[in-house]
CSV table of C-alpha atoms in Angstrom, one decimal:
chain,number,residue,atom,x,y,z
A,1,UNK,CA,-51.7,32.9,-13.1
A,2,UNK,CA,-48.1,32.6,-11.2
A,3,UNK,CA,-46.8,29.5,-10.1
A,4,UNK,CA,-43.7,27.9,-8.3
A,5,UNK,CA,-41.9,25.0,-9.3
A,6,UNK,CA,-39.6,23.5,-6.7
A,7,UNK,CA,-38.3,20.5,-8.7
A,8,UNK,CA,-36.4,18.9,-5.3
A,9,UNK,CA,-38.8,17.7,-3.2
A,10,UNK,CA,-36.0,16.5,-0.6
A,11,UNK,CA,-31.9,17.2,-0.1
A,12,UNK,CA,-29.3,16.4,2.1
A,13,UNK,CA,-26.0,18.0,2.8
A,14,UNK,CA,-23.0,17.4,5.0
A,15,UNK,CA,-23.1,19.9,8.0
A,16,UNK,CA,-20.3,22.8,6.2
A,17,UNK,CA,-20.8,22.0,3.1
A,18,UNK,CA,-22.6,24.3,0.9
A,19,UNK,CA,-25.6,23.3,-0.9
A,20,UNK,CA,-28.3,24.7,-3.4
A,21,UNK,CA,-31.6,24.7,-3.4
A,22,UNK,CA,-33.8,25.4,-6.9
A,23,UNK,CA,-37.0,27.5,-8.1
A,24,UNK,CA,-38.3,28.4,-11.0
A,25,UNK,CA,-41.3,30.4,-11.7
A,26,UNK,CA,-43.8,31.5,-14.5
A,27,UNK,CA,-45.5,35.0,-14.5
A,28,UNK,CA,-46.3,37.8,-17.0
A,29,UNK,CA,-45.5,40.4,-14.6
A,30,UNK,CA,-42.5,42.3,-14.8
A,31,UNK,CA,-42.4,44.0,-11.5
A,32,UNK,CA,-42.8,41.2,-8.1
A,33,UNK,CA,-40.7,39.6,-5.1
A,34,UNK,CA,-39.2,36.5,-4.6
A,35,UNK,CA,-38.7,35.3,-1.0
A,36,UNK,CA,-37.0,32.0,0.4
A,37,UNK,CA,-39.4,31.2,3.8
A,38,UNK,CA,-37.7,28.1,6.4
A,39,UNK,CA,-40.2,26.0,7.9
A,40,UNK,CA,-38.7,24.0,11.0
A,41,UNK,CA,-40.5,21.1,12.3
A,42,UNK,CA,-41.7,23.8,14.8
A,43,UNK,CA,-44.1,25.2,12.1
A,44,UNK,CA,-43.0,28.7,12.3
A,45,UNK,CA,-42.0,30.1,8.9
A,46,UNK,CA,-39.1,32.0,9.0
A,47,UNK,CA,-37.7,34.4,6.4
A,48,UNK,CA,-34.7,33.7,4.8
A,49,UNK,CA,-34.2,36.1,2.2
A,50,UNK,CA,-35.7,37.9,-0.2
A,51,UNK,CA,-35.5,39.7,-4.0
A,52,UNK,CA,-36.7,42.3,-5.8
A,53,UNK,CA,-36.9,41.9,-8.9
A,54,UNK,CA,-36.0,45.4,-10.3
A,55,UNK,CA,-32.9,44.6,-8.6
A,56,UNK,CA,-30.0,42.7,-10.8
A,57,UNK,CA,-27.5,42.4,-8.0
A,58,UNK,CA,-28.3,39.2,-6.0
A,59,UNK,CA,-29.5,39.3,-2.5
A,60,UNK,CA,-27.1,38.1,0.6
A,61,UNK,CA,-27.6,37.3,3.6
A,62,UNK,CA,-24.6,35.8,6.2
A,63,UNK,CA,-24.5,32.2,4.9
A,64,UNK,CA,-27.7,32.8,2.5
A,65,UNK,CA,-27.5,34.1,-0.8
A,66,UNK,CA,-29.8,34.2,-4.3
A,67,UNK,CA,-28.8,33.4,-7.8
A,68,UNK,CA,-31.6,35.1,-9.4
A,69,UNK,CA,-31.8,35.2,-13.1
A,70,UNK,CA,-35.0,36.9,-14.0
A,71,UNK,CA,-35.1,36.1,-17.7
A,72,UNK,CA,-34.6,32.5,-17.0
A,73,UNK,CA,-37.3,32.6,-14.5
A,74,UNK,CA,-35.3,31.0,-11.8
A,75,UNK,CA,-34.4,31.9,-8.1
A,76,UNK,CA,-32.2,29.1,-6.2
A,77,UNK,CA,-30.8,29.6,-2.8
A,78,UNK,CA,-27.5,28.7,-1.7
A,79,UNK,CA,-26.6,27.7,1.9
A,80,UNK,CA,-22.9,28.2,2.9
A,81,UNK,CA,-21.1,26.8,5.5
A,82,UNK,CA,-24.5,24.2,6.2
A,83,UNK,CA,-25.1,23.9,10.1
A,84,UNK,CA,-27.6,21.4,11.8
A,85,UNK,CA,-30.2,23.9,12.6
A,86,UNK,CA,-30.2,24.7,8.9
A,87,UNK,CA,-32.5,21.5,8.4
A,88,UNK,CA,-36.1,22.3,7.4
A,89,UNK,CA,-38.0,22.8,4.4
A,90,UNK,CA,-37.6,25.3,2.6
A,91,UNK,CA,-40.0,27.5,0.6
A,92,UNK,CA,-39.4,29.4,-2.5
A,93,UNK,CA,-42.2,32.1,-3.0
A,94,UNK,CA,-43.6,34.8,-5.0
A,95,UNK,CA,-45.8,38.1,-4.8
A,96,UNK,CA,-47.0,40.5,-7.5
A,97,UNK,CA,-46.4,44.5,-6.8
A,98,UNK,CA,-49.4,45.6,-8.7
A,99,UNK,CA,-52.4,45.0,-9.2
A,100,UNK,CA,-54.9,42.4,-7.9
A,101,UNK,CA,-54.4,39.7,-5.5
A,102,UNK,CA,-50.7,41.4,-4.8
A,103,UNK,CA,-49.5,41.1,-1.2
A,104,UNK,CA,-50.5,37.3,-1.5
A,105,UNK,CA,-47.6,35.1,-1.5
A,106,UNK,CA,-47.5,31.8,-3.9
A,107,UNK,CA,-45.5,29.2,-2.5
A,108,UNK,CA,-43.8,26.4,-4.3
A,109,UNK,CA,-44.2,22.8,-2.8
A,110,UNK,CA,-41.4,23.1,-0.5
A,111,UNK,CA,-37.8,21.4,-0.3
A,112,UNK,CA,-37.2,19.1,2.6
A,113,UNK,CA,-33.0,19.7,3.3
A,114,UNK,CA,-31.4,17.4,6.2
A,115,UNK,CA,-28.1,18.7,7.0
A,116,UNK,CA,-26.1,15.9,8.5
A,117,UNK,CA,-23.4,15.5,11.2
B,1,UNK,CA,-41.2,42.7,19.7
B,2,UNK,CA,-44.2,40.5,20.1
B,3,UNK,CA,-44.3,38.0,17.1
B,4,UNK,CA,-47.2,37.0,15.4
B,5,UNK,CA,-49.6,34.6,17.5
B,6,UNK,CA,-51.9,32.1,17.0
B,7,UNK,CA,-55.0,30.0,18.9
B,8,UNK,CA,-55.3,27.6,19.5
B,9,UNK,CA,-52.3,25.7,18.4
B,10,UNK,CA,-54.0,22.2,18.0
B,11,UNK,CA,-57.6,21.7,17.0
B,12,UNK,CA,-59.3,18.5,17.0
B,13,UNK,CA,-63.1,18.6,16.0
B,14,UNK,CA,-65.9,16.6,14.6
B,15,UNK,CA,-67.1,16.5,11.2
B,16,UNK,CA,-70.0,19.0,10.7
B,17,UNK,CA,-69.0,21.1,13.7
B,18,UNK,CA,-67.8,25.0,13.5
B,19,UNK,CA,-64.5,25.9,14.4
B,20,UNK,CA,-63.1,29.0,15.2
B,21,UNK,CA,-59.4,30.4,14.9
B,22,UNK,CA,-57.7,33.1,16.4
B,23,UNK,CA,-54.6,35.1,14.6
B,24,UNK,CA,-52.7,38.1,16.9
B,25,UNK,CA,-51.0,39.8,14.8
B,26,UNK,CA,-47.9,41.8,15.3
B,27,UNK,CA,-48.5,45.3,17.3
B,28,UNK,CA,-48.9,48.1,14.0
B,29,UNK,CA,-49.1,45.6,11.5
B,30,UNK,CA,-52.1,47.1,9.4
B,31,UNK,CA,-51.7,43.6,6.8
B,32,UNK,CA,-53.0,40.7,7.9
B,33,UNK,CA,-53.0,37.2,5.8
B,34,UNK,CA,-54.4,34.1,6.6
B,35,UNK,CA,-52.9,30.9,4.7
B,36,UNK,CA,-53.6,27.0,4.2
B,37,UNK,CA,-51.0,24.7,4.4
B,38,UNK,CA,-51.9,21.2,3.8
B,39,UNK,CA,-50.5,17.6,2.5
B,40,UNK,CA,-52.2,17.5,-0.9
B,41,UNK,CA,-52.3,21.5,-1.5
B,42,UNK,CA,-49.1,22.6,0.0
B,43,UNK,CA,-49.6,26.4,1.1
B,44,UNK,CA,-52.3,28.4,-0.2
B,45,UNK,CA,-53.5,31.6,0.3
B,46,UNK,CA,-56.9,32.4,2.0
B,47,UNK,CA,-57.6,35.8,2.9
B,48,UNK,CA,-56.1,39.2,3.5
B,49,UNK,CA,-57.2,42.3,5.3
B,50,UNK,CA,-55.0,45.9,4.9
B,51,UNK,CA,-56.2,48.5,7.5
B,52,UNK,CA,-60.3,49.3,6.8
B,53,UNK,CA,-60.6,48.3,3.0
B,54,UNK,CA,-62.6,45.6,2.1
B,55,UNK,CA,-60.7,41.8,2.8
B,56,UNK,CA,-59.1,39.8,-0.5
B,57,UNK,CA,-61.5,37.4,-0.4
B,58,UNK,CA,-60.3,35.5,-3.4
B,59,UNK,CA,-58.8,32.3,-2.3
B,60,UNK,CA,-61.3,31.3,0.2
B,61,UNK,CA,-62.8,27.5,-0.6
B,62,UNK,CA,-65.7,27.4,-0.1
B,63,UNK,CA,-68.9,29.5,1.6
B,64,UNK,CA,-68.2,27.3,4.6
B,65,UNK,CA,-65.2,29.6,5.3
B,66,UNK,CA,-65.2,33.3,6.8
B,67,UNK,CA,-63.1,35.5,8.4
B,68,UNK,CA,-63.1,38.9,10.0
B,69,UNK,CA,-61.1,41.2,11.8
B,70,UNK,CA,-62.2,43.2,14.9
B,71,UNK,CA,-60.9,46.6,15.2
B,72,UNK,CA,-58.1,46.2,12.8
B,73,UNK,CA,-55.9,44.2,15.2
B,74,UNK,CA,-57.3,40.2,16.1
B,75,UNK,CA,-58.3,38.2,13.3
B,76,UNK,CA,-60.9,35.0,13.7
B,77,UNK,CA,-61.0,32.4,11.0
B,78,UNK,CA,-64.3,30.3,11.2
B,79,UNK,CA,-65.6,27.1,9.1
B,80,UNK,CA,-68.4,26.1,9.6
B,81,UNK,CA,-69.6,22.3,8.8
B,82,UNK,CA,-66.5,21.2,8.8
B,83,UNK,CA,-65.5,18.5,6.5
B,84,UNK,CA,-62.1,16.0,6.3
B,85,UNK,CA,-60.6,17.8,4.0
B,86,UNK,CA,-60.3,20.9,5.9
B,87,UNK,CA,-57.4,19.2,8.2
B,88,UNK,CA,-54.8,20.9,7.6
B,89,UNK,CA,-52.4,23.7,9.4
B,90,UNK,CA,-53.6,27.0,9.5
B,91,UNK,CA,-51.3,30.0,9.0
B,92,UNK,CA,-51.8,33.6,10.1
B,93,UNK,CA,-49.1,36.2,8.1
B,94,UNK,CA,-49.0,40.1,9.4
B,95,UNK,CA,-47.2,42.6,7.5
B,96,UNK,CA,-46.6,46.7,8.1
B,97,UNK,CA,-48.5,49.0,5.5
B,98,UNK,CA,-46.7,48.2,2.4
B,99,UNK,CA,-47.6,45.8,-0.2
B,100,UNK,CA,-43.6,44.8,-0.1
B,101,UNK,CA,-43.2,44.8,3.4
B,102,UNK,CA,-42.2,41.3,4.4
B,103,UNK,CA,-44.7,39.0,6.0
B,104,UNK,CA,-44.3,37.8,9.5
B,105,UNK,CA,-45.8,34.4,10.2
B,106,UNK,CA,-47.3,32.5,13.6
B,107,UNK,CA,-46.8,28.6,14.2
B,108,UNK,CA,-50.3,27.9,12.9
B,109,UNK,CA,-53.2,26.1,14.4
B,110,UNK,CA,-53.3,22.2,13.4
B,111,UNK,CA,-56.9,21.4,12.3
B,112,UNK,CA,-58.1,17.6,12.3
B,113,UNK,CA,-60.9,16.8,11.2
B,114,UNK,CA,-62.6,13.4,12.3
């Protein structure tokens, strides 16, 4: 079975700044997806980026970007340039490309990040 | 476009009672997912229909819980005898075709159970 570890259950950064947020995973499967999902305070989850990982070069996008090291197991996201309406929490997620049970994402247990003024 | 929708968006009901919950999901989107976020569980998947195959049925609780979807398009989620520990927000997902096609969520229904 996959799982999602999200060892920073809350962060805060100054609004600019850049911060990083960390996941780690455990699977047998050599061919899946990582995703980073935002979840505002509105409840809507939000895609923020997302991996393949038959892909070595990291994923960007704007002020979002992946350090994803697959034999390590990890995927953390880093926020550039932090604004206010970056705060939410933040989801780190996988998804198998074959066989059973794939389309269904596994979330970690989120990271709450507070970007302040 | 449309985003994914979801009804209602609060749900207060009694224990024991059947509740019903609707998921739109985007126009052409043939994937549809249906996910449980809650305090003690964090987010965990349900259900998940693709076009006219059977539904994943894999990560549904209990017997109390049931979903179809009607003509490939509007999903309903129902539990029936519903119990405390089914409060919790709701999540519909939609996706195009593809197995990596990213998902597309609503804001959820907020179920409390009292």
């Amino acid at each position: 079975a996959q799982t999602v570890t999200q060892s920073q259950p809350e962060m805060s950064v100054q609004e600019a700044e850049t911060v990083t947020l960390s996941c780690t995973y455990d699977t047998s499967e050599n061919n899946y997806y990582l995703f980073w999902y935002k979840q505002p305070p509105s409840r809507q989850m939000i895609l923020v980026i997302r991996q393949e990982a038959y892909k070595q070069q990291n994923a960007t996008e704007n002020r979002f970007s992946v350090n994803f090291q697959k034999a390590a197991k990890s995927f953390s996201l880093k926020i550039s340039d932090s604004q206010l309406g970056d705060t939410a929490m933040y989801f780190c997620a996988f998804m198998k490309q074959y066989g059973g049970s794939q389309g269904n994402l596994i979330f970690g247990k989120g990271t709450k990040l507070s970007v302040k003024p | 476009g449309a985003g994914v929708s979801q009804s209602p968006s609060n749900k207060v009901t009694e224990k024991g009672k059947d509740v019903e919950l609707r998921c739109d999901p985007i126009s052409g989107h043939t994937a549809l997912y249906w996910y449980r976020q809650s305090l003690g569980q964090g987010l965990e998947f349900l259900i998940y229909f693709q076009g006219n195959s059977a539904p994943d049925k894999s990560g549904l609780p209990s017997d109390r819980f049931s979903a179809e979807r009607t003509g490939g398009s509007v999903s309903t989620l129902t539990i029936q005898r519903t119990q405390q520990e089914d409060s919790a927000v709701y999540l519909c997902a939609s996706s195009s075709q593809y197995v990596a096609d990213t998902q597309y969520f609503g804001p959820g229904t907020r179920l409390t159970v009292l």
